[in-house]
Amino acid sequence: MILASTQQHNPSSIILSPFELLPTETLANILHCTADACGLSSLLALAALDTTYGPIQDVIQLATHNASQEPHIKRDVPLSAALERNVIFYGNTALRWEEIYPFKKWHGEQSINRRLLTDDERRKLRRAVYRIWLYDAAYHNPHFSRYTRRMLQVQTKRLQLLQGWTNAELAELVDMQRIFRRVLAMNVCPSNGRVERKVIARYGHEHAMNLFFKPEGAARLQSAQIGYLSGQTHYQHQPQTRNSRYITNGQHDPGEEGFGDDVSHYYKIADMLKLDPARILHLYTSTFSKAEVEAYVYATTSACNNGIYTNPDWFYNNGETLGESAYQCLNARYVSIEDFELDLSQGRTGIGTDGEC
C-alpha cells in the first residue's frame, strides 16, 4: 500500500533537509558556525531546529535534564553547539519513530486505514517521544527500585511532571507507549505463543509439536553477556535477520526465541518499557535473537565496576510506571478511565486519529 505524503516544507525546514544524512556532530557544528558567521542570533537556528525536531522546548527539557533539578521545572538555556548536538540526536530518534508509527498503529485489519502522519501529528509524536524519554530519564533508573514505586513521595514526584500536561497530551503519551509495547511484544520479545504461531505458519503443526521453550537460565544469559560485551554482535548459530529466528534446523531451535508464556511475557514487556526510545529503537533495528536482546538489555542497565557487571535489580521485576502515573493523574482530574480508553482505542484521541484519515 502506497502512503501519500502530507508533509509540507517551509524555509526553516529546508535549512536542515540537505544535511540530514550528515553525522550529528558535523550537522550541529555547521548550523552553529553558520549562525555565527552570518552574524545571526540563535533565533534562526532555534526556528530551524523547532521545525525539524520540535517542539523545541520539550526536546531542550530532555537534553538539559540532570539529577540535580526536578524534570518538571522549565529550563531556559542559551543555544550552544553541544546543546544542538543533543537536540539533533534526540530529534533523529523521534524521526525514526515517525516512520514506524503508521505500521504499528494501523496493523492487521486496520491496515486499510494506514497513512502517513500529518505535520501536526508528527509534531505530536515527537513531543510524546521526548516526554516519555524525559520520564524514563527521571524515574526509570537505578534510584527507583521496585521497593520505592509505591512510596507516596515517589508517586508525588512522578505526578508533578505529568500534571503539567493536558488530558489530550496524556492521551498522546499513552498512545505512543502502546506503539513501544507493540514493537517490543511483536518484534523484539515475542511470547512463546507467538513463536509457536510463526512456526506453524511456516512449517505446519508437526514442527510446532517439537518446539522446546527453554526457561530463563543464568548460564545461558551469562554466555550471551560475554558474547555481547566482547564485541561479538552476532553469536555463533544466532539468527542474522528477524524472520530467521523462526527457522528450525540442526543448529537453531525457534523455541529458544520465546520470552515466556502470556503471563510472564506481560511482565517482561512491562520491564522493557522502562528502556528509553533510543534503546527500544536499537533493539527493533539491530537485534535478531533472544540472546542479543538479553545481552544488550543487561549490559545497558547494569552497573559496571572494573569490568564486572552487577545485576540490575531496579530493572527486572519492576515494570514501568508511566502508564500507572498517567491514570493516577487522570483520576485526580475526575476523568473517566473507561471513556479515556474508549476514545483512544477508537482513534478519537492520541497521535494519529482516525478522523484525519
XYZ file of C-alpha atoms in Angstrom:
357
model
C 0.000 0.000 0.000
C 1.444 3.388 -1.021
C 1.259 6.100 1.595
C 0.629 9.631 0.394
C 2.951 12.250 1.861
C 1.311 15.129 3.701
C 4.455 16.899 4.881
C 4.923 20.472 3.707
C 8.209 22.318 3.590
C 8.992 25.844 4.647
C 12.245 27.827 4.574
C 13.417 26.798 8.053
C 12.949 23.086 7.310
C 14.868 23.438 4.037
C 17.843 24.737 6.040
C 18.332 21.307 7.605
C 16.950 18.930 4.976
C 20.084 18.731 2.720
C 22.218 17.797 5.741
C 20.053 15.167 7.411
C 22.413 12.361 6.403
C 25.437 14.037 7.985
C 26.714 12.858 11.388
C 25.059 14.602 14.330
C 28.221 16.427 15.450
C 29.008 17.664 11.935
C 25.477 18.971 11.407
C 25.469 20.762 14.768
C 28.803 22.442 14.049
C 27.679 23.574 10.570
C 24.480 25.064 11.980
C 26.257 26.789 14.863
C 29.131 28.194 12.798
C 26.810 29.398 10.014
C 24.751 31.414 12.503
C 27.928 32.958 13.950
C 29.448 33.762 10.536
C 26.307 35.482 9.321
C 26.000 37.497 12.492
C 22.600 35.981 13.205
C 21.140 35.381 16.593
C 20.337 31.886 17.768
C 16.698 32.521 16.865
C 17.220 31.296 13.299
C 18.906 28.130 14.496
C 16.135 27.568 17.030
C 13.499 28.069 14.337
C 15.170 25.527 12.077
C 15.548 23.020 14.904
C 11.954 23.583 16.009
C 10.581 22.995 12.512
C 12.515 19.762 12.009
C 12.706 18.353 15.534
C 10.297 20.477 17.619
C 8.564 21.239 19.893
C 11.912 22.762 20.785
C 11.067 23.426 24.445
C 10.310 19.740 25.060
C 13.493 18.494 23.444
C 15.514 21.112 25.351
C 13.897 19.940 28.604
C 15.128 16.456 27.758
C 18.579 17.494 26.551
C 19.262 19.577 29.686
C 17.826 17.140 32.237
C 20.076 16.231 35.160
C 19.536 14.672 38.553
C 20.106 17.952 40.404
C 16.871 19.528 39.167
C 13.304 18.257 39.064
C 12.266 17.329 35.497
C 9.108 19.437 35.521
C 10.976 22.718 36.138
C 11.249 24.719 32.927
C 14.830 25.343 31.849
C 15.809 28.254 29.589
C 19.380 27.802 28.407
C 21.398 29.523 25.657
C 21.839 27.567 22.447
C 25.296 26.054 22.053
C 26.939 23.559 19.727
C 26.770 20.897 22.454
C 23.068 21.509 23.005
C 22.448 21.409 19.254
C 24.174 18.022 19.036
C 21.926 16.656 21.764
C 18.806 18.120 20.168
C 19.698 16.571 16.812
C 20.362 13.169 18.409
C 17.031 13.114 20.218
C 15.289 14.563 17.183
C 16.650 11.981 14.757
C 15.444 9.220 17.066
C 11.960 10.761 17.080
C 12.026 10.992 13.269
C 12.640 7.256 13.068
C 9.578 6.651 15.220
C 7.562 8.804 12.819
C 8.312 6.190 10.148
C 7.459 3.227 12.378
C 4.276 4.599 13.944
C 1.841 4.108 10.999
C 2.794 0.441 10.610
C 2.240 -0.305 14.283
C -0.767 1.952 14.806
C -2.762 0.622 11.864
C -1.945 -3.076 11.559
C -3.880 -6.243 10.831
C -7.457 -5.457 9.851
C -6.765 -1.757 10.438
C -4.004 -1.664 7.822
C -6.541 -0.407 5.271
C -6.503 2.908 7.195
C -2.715 3.180 7.164
C -1.336 6.534 6.074
C 1.493 8.932 6.735
C 1.092 11.336 9.616
C 0.249 14.969 9.018
C 2.720 17.664 10.050
C 0.685 18.349 13.186
C 0.611 14.655 14.087
C 4.354 14.339 13.513
C 4.904 17.184 15.959
C 2.615 15.485 18.489
C 4.558 12.246 18.088
C 7.917 13.929 18.632
C 6.550 15.683 21.726
C 5.296 12.372 23.115
C 8.667 10.696 22.433
C 10.575 13.500 24.195
C 8.253 13.479 27.209
C 8.356 9.705 27.597
C 12.129 9.889 27.294
C 12.279 12.601 29.963
C 10.115 10.478 32.281
C 12.393 7.481 31.636
C 15.494 9.515 32.438
C 13.966 10.879 35.633
C 12.144 7.864 37.074
C 13.230 4.699 35.253
C 16.724 4.438 36.656
C 18.642 2.702 39.479
C 17.450 5.302 42.023
C 13.911 3.900 41.799
C 13.813 0.216 42.652
C 10.748 -1.987 42.969
C 10.682 -1.165 46.679
C 10.139 2.563 46.077
C 7.442 2.519 43.387
C 4.583 2.622 45.945
C 6.134 5.233 48.227
C 3.958 8.341 48.468
C 6.809 10.814 47.994
C 7.955 8.987 44.865
C 4.446 8.919 43.410
C 4.094 12.628 44.144
C 7.314 13.383 42.265
C 6.154 11.416 39.243
C 2.787 13.188 39.214
C 4.443 16.626 39.372
C 5.816 16.035 35.885
C 2.571 14.724 34.371
C 0.321 17.356 35.946
C 1.780 19.995 33.654
C 0.328 18.236 30.598
C -3.246 18.305 29.351
C -5.539 15.279 29.042
C -5.033 15.287 25.266
C -1.255 15.281 25.740
C -1.501 12.414 28.227
C -3.508 10.505 25.599
C -0.637 11.064 23.171
C 1.824 9.639 25.718
C -0.301 6.545 26.293
C -0.766 6.124 22.532
C 2.985 6.313 21.896
C 3.733 3.946 24.745
C 1.351 1.432 23.159
C 3.429 1.644 19.988
C 6.556 0.892 22.024
C 4.741 -2.009 23.677
C 3.636 -3.409 20.327
C 7.149 -3.215 18.896
C 8.608 -4.950 21.933
C 5.921 -7.642 22.187
C 5.689 -8.479 18.487
C 9.177 -7.893 17.114
C 11.751 -7.754 19.895
C 10.488 -10.081 22.642
C 7.915 -12.491 21.142
C 5.989 -14.690 23.533
C 6.125 -18.490 23.338
C 2.686 -18.443 21.747
C 3.748 -16.008 19.020
C 6.829 -18.107 18.244
C 4.643 -21.199 18.014
C 2.194 -19.474 15.660
C 5.056 -18.289 13.439
C 6.491 -21.814 13.250
C 3.070 -23.299 12.451
C 2.577 -20.753 9.670
C 5.973 -21.635 8.198
C 6.237 -25.394 8.744
C 2.875 -26.680 9.947
C 1.712 -28.198 13.241
C 4.162 -31.111 13.212
C 7.201 -28.900 13.681
C 5.468 -26.860 16.360
C 4.995 -30.029 18.409
C 8.792 -30.361 18.662
C 9.462 -26.844 19.966
C 11.333 -26.732 23.247
C 10.798 -23.485 25.103
C 13.775 -23.219 27.407
C 13.311 -21.471 30.751
C 15.340 -18.428 31.643
C 18.754 -19.740 32.592
C 21.591 -17.917 34.324
C 24.268 -19.874 32.448
C 22.719 -19.121 29.050
C 22.299 -15.438 29.874
C 25.874 -15.215 31.126
C 27.118 -16.723 27.863
C 25.142 -14.142 25.899
C 26.537 -11.327 28.040
C 30.100 -12.473 27.437
C 29.474 -12.577 23.702
C 27.956 -9.099 23.660
C 30.496 -7.456 25.956
C 33.405 -8.924 23.988
C 32.169 -7.169 20.868
C 30.541 -10.152 19.171
C 27.396 -8.556 17.814
C 26.266 -11.889 16.367
C 26.957 -15.134 18.183
C 27.555 -18.495 16.616
C 24.428 -20.005 15.053
C 22.347 -16.979 16.054
C 19.715 -15.616 13.600
C 21.007 -12.912 11.280
C 17.599 -11.475 10.386
C 14.353 -11.064 12.322
C 12.464 -13.709 10.374
C 15.285 -16.235 10.607
C 14.710 -16.520 14.362
C 11.700 -18.709 13.463
C 13.664 -21.059 11.185
C 14.238 -24.546 12.578
C 17.348 -26.501 11.681
C 20.030 -28.608 13.323
C 21.773 -25.559 14.783
C 18.850 -23.429 15.921
C 15.586 -24.187 17.698
C 12.950 -21.420 17.438
C 11.797 -22.428 20.900
C 14.871 -20.624 22.220
C 13.428 -17.327 20.991
C 10.316 -17.265 23.187
C 10.132 -14.866 26.128
C 7.712 -16.919 28.195
C 4.020 -17.714 28.387
C 1.388 -14.988 28.288
C 1.701 -14.078 31.976
C 5.499 -13.961 32.239
C 5.667 -12.273 28.838
C 3.369 -9.474 30.032
C 5.661 -8.672 32.953
C 8.760 -8.951 30.778
C 7.371 -6.309 28.403
C 6.468 -4.103 31.378
C 10.139 -4.216 32.385
C 11.340 -3.496 28.855
C 9.126 -0.414 28.611
C 11.488 1.310 31.048
C 14.037 1.498 28.230
C 14.203 4.877 26.529
C 13.043 5.314 22.893
C 16.596 5.132 21.507
C 17.273 1.785 23.180
C 13.944 0.357 22.051
C 14.750 1.545 18.537
C 18.139 -0.178 18.697
C 16.525 -3.435 19.797
C 13.991 -3.166 16.972
C 16.529 -2.462 14.227
C 19.714 -4.210 15.365
C 18.926 -7.327 17.423
C 17.592 -10.520 15.865
C 17.662 -13.123 18.627
C 16.704 -13.528 22.260
C 20.368 -13.851 23.241
C 21.201 -10.489 21.663
C 18.207 -8.798 23.275
C 19.010 -10.160 26.741
C 22.684 -9.284 26.441
C 22.055 -5.726 25.246
C 19.473 -5.019 27.941
C 21.660 -6.474 30.691
C 24.752 -4.568 29.544
C 22.946 -1.217 29.233
C 21.034 -1.422 32.521
C 23.783 -2.833 34.765
C 26.439 -1.035 36.719
C 29.986 -1.842 35.617
C 32.828 -1.804 38.150
C 36.260 -2.841 36.883
C 34.718 -4.819 34.061
C 32.271 -6.661 36.341
C 28.564 -6.095 35.701
C 26.231 -6.207 38.682
C 22.648 -7.436 38.441
C 20.280 -4.510 37.718
C 17.675 -5.146 40.412
C 15.982 -1.847 39.586
C 15.171 -3.062 36.079
C 13.969 -6.636 36.377
C 10.631 -7.491 38.025
C 9.917 -3.779 38.306
C 7.606 -2.702 35.495
C 7.275 0.765 34.027
C 5.348 3.374 35.999
C 4.416 5.883 33.279
C 1.054 4.297 32.467
C 0.146 3.983 36.125
C 1.123 7.596 36.801
C -0.858 8.853 33.792
C -4.023 7.147 35.044
C -3.435 8.487 38.564
C -3.213 11.979 37.084
C -6.436 11.455 35.101
C -8.232 10.102 38.177
C -7.225 13.219 40.110
C -8.919 15.260 37.372
C -12.075 13.126 37.637
C -11.608 11.785 34.105
C -13.383 8.514 33.345
C -10.664 5.978 32.573
C -13.185 3.848 30.685
C -14.100 6.762 28.395
C -10.428 7.706 28.040
C -9.523 4.172 26.935
C -12.510 4.005 24.582
C -11.640 7.283 22.862
C -8.036 6.158 22.482
C -8.895 2.703 21.131
C -11.398 4.141 18.647
C -8.960 6.720 17.334
C -10.704 9.826 18.631
C -7.686 10.852 20.710
C -3.980 10.140 20.594
C -1.415 10.997 17.923
C -2.839 9.587 14.699
C -6.605 9.988 14.895
C -8.967 8.162 12.545
C -10.848 11.354 11.951
C -7.896 12.604 9.896
C -7.964 9.621 7.519
